[in-house]
Short mmCIF file of C-alpha atoms in Angstrom, two decimals:
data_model
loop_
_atom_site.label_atom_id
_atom_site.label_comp_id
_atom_site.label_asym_id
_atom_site.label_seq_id
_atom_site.Cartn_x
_atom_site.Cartn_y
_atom_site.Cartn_z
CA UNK Y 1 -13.20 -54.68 156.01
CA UNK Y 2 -14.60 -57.76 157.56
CA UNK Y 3 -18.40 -57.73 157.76
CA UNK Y 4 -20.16 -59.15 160.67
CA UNK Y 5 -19.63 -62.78 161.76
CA UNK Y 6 -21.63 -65.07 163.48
CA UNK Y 7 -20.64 -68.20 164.64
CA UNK Y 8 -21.49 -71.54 164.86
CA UNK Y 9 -23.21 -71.06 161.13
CA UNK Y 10 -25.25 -74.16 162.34
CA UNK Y 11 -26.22 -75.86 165.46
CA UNK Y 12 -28.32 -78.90 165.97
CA UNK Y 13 -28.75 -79.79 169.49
CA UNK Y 14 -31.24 -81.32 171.80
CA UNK Y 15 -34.50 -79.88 173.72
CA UNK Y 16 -33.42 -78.62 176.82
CA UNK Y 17 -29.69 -78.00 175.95
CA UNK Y 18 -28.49 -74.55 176.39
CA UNK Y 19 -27.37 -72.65 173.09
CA UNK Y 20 -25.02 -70.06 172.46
CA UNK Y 21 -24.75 -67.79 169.97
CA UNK Y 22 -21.98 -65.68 168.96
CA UNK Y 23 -21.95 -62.69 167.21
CA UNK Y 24 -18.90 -59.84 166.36
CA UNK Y 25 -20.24 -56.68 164.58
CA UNK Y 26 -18.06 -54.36 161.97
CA UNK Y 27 -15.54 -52.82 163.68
CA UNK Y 28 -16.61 -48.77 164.15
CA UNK Y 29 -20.75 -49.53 164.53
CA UNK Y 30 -22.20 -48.81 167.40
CA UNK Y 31 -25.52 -50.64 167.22
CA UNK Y 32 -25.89 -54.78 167.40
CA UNK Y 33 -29.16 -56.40 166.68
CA UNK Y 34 -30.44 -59.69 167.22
CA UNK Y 35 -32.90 -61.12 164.66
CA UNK Y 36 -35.16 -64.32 164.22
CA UNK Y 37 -36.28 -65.38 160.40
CA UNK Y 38 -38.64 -68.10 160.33
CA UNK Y 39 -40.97 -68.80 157.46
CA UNK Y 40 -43.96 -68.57 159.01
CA UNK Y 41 -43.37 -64.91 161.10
CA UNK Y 42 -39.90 -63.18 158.56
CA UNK Y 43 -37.45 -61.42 160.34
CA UNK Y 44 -38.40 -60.23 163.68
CA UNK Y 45 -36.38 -58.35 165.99
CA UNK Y 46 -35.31 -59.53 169.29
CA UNK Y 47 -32.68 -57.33 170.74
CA UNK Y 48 -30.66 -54.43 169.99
CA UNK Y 49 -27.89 -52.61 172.01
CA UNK Y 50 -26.23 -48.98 171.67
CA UNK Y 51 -22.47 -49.08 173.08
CA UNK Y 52 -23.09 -52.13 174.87
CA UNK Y 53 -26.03 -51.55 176.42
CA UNK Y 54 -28.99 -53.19 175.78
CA UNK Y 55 -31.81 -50.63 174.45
CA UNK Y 56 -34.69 -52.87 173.96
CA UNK Y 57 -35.27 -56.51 174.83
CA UNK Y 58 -39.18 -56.76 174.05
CA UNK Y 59 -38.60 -58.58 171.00
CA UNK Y 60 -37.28 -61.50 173.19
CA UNK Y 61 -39.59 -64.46 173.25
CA UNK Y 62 -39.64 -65.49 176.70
CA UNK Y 63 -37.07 -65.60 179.59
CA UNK Y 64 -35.32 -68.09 178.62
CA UNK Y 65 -33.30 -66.03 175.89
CA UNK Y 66 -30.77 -63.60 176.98
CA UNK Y 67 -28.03 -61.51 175.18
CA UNK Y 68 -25.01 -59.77 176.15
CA UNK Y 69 -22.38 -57.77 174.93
CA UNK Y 70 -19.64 -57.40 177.15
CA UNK Y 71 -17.65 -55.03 174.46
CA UNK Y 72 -18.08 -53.54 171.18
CA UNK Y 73 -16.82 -55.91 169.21
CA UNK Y 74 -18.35 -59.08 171.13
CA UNK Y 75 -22.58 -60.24 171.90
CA UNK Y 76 -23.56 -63.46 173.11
CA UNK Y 77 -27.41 -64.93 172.33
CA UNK Y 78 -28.34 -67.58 175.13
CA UNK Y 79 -31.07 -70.03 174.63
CA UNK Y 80 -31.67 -71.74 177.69
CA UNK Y 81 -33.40 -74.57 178.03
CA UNK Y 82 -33.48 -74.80 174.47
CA UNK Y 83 -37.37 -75.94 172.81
CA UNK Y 84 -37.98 -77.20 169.13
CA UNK Y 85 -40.16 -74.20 168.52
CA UNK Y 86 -36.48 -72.03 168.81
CA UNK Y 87 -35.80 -73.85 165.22
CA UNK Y 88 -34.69 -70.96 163.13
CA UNK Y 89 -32.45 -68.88 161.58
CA UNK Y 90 -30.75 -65.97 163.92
CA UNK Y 91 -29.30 -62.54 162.36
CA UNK Y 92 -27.26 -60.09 164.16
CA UNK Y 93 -26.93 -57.01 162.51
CA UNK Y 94 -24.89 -53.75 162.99
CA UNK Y 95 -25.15 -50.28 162.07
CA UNK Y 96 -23.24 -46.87 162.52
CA UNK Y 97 -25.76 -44.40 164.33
CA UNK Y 98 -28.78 -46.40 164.57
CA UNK Y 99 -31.43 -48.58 162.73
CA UNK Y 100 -30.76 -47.31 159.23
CA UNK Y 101 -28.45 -49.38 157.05
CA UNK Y 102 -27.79 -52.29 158.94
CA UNK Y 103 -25.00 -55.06 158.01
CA UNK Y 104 -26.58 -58.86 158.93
CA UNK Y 105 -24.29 -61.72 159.20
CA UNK Y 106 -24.72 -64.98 157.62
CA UNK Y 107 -26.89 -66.12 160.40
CA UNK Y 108 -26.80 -69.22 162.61
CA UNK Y 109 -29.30 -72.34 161.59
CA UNK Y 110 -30.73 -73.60 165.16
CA UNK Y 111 -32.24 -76.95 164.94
CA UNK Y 112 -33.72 -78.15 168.11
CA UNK Y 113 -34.60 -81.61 168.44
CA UNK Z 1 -48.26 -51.99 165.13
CA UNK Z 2 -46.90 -50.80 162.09
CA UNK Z 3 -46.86 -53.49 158.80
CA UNK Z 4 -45.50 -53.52 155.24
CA UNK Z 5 -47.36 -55.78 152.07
CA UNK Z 6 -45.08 -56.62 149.87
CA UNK Z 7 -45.87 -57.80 146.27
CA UNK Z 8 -45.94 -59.96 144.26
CA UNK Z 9 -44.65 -62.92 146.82
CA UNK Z 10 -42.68 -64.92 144.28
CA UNK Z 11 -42.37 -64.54 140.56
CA UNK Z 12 -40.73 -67.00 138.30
CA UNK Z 13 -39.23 -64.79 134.83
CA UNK Z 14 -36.82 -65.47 131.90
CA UNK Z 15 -32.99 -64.18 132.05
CA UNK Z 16 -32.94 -60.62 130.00
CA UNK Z 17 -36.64 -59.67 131.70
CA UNK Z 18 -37.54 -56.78 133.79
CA UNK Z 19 -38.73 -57.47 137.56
CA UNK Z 20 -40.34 -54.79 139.65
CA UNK Z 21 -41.90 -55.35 143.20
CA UNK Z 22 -43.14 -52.97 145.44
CA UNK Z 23 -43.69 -52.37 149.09
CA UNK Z 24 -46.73 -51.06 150.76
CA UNK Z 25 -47.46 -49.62 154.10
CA UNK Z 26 -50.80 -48.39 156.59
CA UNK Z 27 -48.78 -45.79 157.89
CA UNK Z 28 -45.48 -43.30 156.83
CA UNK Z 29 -42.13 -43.93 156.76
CA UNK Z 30 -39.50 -41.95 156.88
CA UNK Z 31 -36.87 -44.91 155.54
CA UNK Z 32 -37.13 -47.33 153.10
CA UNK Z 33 -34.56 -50.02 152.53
CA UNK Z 34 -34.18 -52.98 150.13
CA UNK Z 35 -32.31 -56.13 150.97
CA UNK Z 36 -31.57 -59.12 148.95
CA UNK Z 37 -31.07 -62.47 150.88
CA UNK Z 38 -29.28 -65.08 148.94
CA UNK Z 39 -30.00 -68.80 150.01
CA UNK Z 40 -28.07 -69.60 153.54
CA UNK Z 41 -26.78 -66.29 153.91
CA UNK Z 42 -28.19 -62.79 155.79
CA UNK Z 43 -29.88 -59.72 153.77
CA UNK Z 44 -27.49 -57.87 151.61
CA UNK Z 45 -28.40 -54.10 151.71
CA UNK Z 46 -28.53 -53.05 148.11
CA UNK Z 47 -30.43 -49.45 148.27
CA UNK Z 48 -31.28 -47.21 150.94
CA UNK Z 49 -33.71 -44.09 150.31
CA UNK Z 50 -34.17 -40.97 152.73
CA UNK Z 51 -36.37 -38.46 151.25
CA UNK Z 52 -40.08 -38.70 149.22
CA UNK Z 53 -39.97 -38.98 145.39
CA UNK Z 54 -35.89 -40.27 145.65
CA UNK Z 55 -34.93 -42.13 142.81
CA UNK Z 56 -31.80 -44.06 143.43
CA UNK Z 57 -30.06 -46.44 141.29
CA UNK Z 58 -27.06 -49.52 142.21
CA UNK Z 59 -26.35 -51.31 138.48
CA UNK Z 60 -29.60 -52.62 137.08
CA UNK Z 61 -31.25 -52.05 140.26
CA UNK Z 62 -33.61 -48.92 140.66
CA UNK Z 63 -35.38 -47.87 143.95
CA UNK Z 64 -38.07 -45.36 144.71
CA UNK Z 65 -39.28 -44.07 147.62
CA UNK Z 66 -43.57 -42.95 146.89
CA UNK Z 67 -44.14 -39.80 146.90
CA UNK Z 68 -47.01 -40.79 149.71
CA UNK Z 69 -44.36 -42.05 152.13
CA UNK Z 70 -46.46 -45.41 151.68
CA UNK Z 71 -44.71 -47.43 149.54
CA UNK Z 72 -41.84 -47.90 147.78
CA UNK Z 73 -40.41 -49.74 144.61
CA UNK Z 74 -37.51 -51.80 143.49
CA UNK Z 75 -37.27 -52.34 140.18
CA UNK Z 76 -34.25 -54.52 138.92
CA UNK Z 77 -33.65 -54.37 134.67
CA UNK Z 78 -32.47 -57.13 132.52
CA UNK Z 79 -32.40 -60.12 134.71
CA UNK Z 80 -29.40 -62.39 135.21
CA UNK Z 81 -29.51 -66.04 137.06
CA UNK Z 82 -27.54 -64.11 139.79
CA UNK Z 83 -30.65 -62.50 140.69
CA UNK Z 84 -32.39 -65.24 141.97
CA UNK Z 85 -33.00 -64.82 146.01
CA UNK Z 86 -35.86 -63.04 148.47
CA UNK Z 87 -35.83 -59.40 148.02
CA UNK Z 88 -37.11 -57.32 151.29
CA UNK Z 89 -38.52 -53.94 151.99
CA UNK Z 90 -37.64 -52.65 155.41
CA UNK Z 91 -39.28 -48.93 156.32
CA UNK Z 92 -38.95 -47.28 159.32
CA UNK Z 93 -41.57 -45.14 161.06
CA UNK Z 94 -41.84 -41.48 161.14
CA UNK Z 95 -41.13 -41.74 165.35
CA UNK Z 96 -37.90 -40.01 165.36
CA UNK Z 97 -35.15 -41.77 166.76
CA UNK Z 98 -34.31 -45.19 166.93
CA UNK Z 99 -37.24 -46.69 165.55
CA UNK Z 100 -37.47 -50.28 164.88
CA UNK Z 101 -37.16 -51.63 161.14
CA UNK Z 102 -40.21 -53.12 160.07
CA UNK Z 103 -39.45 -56.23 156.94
CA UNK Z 104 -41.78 -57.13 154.78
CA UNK Z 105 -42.38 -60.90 154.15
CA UNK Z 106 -40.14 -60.55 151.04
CA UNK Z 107 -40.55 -61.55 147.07
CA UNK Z 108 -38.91 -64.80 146.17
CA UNK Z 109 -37.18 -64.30 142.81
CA UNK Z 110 -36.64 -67.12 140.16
CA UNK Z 111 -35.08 -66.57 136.96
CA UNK Z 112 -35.37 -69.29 134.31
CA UNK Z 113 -32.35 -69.15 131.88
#
């Protein structure tokens, strides 16, 4: 069984530029989460969603991130307008049942210039 | 909020040693997981542990969950170069439910052959 994939694995783009992450978790979970892993603050979570729906966005940095999932087997991570401090690595993550045993992608590596 | 301490932060050892780091926490957990994050790709879960005093094992690797629903330890026998990587704790809280996962800041492993 395919594990989760992210794509693109990495994305160097300009300040201001919107950025869009892509995520599909293992077929059969029902909960998607959105990490950030930087060296200075580890993994930290920003999102997570149960069937689709978002549970808890608190995580999220400021308004200018947002995350979808319009089905269970697609989520979206938007960045926009993008700043150098967003330089990291994102996770997303899935699980069957809830927060125990979750599956993390390879990550995407967002440079912002 | 809730925080884990892992130790040590890095260790260097030779191939055919012993490694064991542990996990601390302020409060109880209900949870503990171990991850191992190879360089450029997402945490790996390697054990999982539900219940106080568990003992689990996955090949050289040995887990524990304290008896004080504190800490926990990961303990990984005869060290191979494949070993090398950031090894996280990740507990989650007594609050029932969907509870976040709190990470720890992780142990950077080195292995000298």
């Amino acid at each position: 069984d395919a594990g989760v994939i992210q794509s693109p694995r990495h994305e160097v783009t300009e300040m201001g530029q919107e950025v869009t992450l892509r995520c599909k978790p293992i077929s059969g979970h029902d909960y998607l989460f959105w990490y950030r892993q930087t060296m200075m603050r580890g993994l930290e979570l920003l999102i997570y969603f149960n069937n689709n729906v978002p549970i808890d966005d608190s995580g999220m940095p400021e308004d200018r991130f947002s995350a979808k999932m319009p089905n269970a087997s697609f989520s979206t991570l938007k960045i926009q307008p993008s700043e150098p401090r967003d330089s990291a690595v994102y996770f997303c993550a899935s699980s069957e049942g809830g927060f125990n045993e979750q599956f993390f992608g390879p990550g995407t590596r967002l440079t912002v210039l | 909020g809730q925080q884990l301490n892992q130790s040590p932060q890095s260790m260097f050892i030779q191939e055919g040693e012993d490694v064991s780091m542990n996990c601390t926490s302020s409060s109880i957990f209900n949870t503990w997981l171990w991850y191992k994050q190879d360089p450029g790709e997402g945490p790996v879960l390697l054990i999982a542990l539900y219940k106080a005093g568990e003992l689990t094992s996955n090949g050289r690797l040995t887990a524990q969950f304290g008896i004080t629903r504190k800490d926990s330890f990961l303990n990984i026998s005869a060290s191979i170069p494949s070993d090398v990587g950031i090894y996280f704790c990740a507990g989650q809280g007594l609050n029932s439910g969907n509870t976040p996962l709190v990470f720890g800041k992780g142990t950077r492993l080195s292995v000298i052959a």
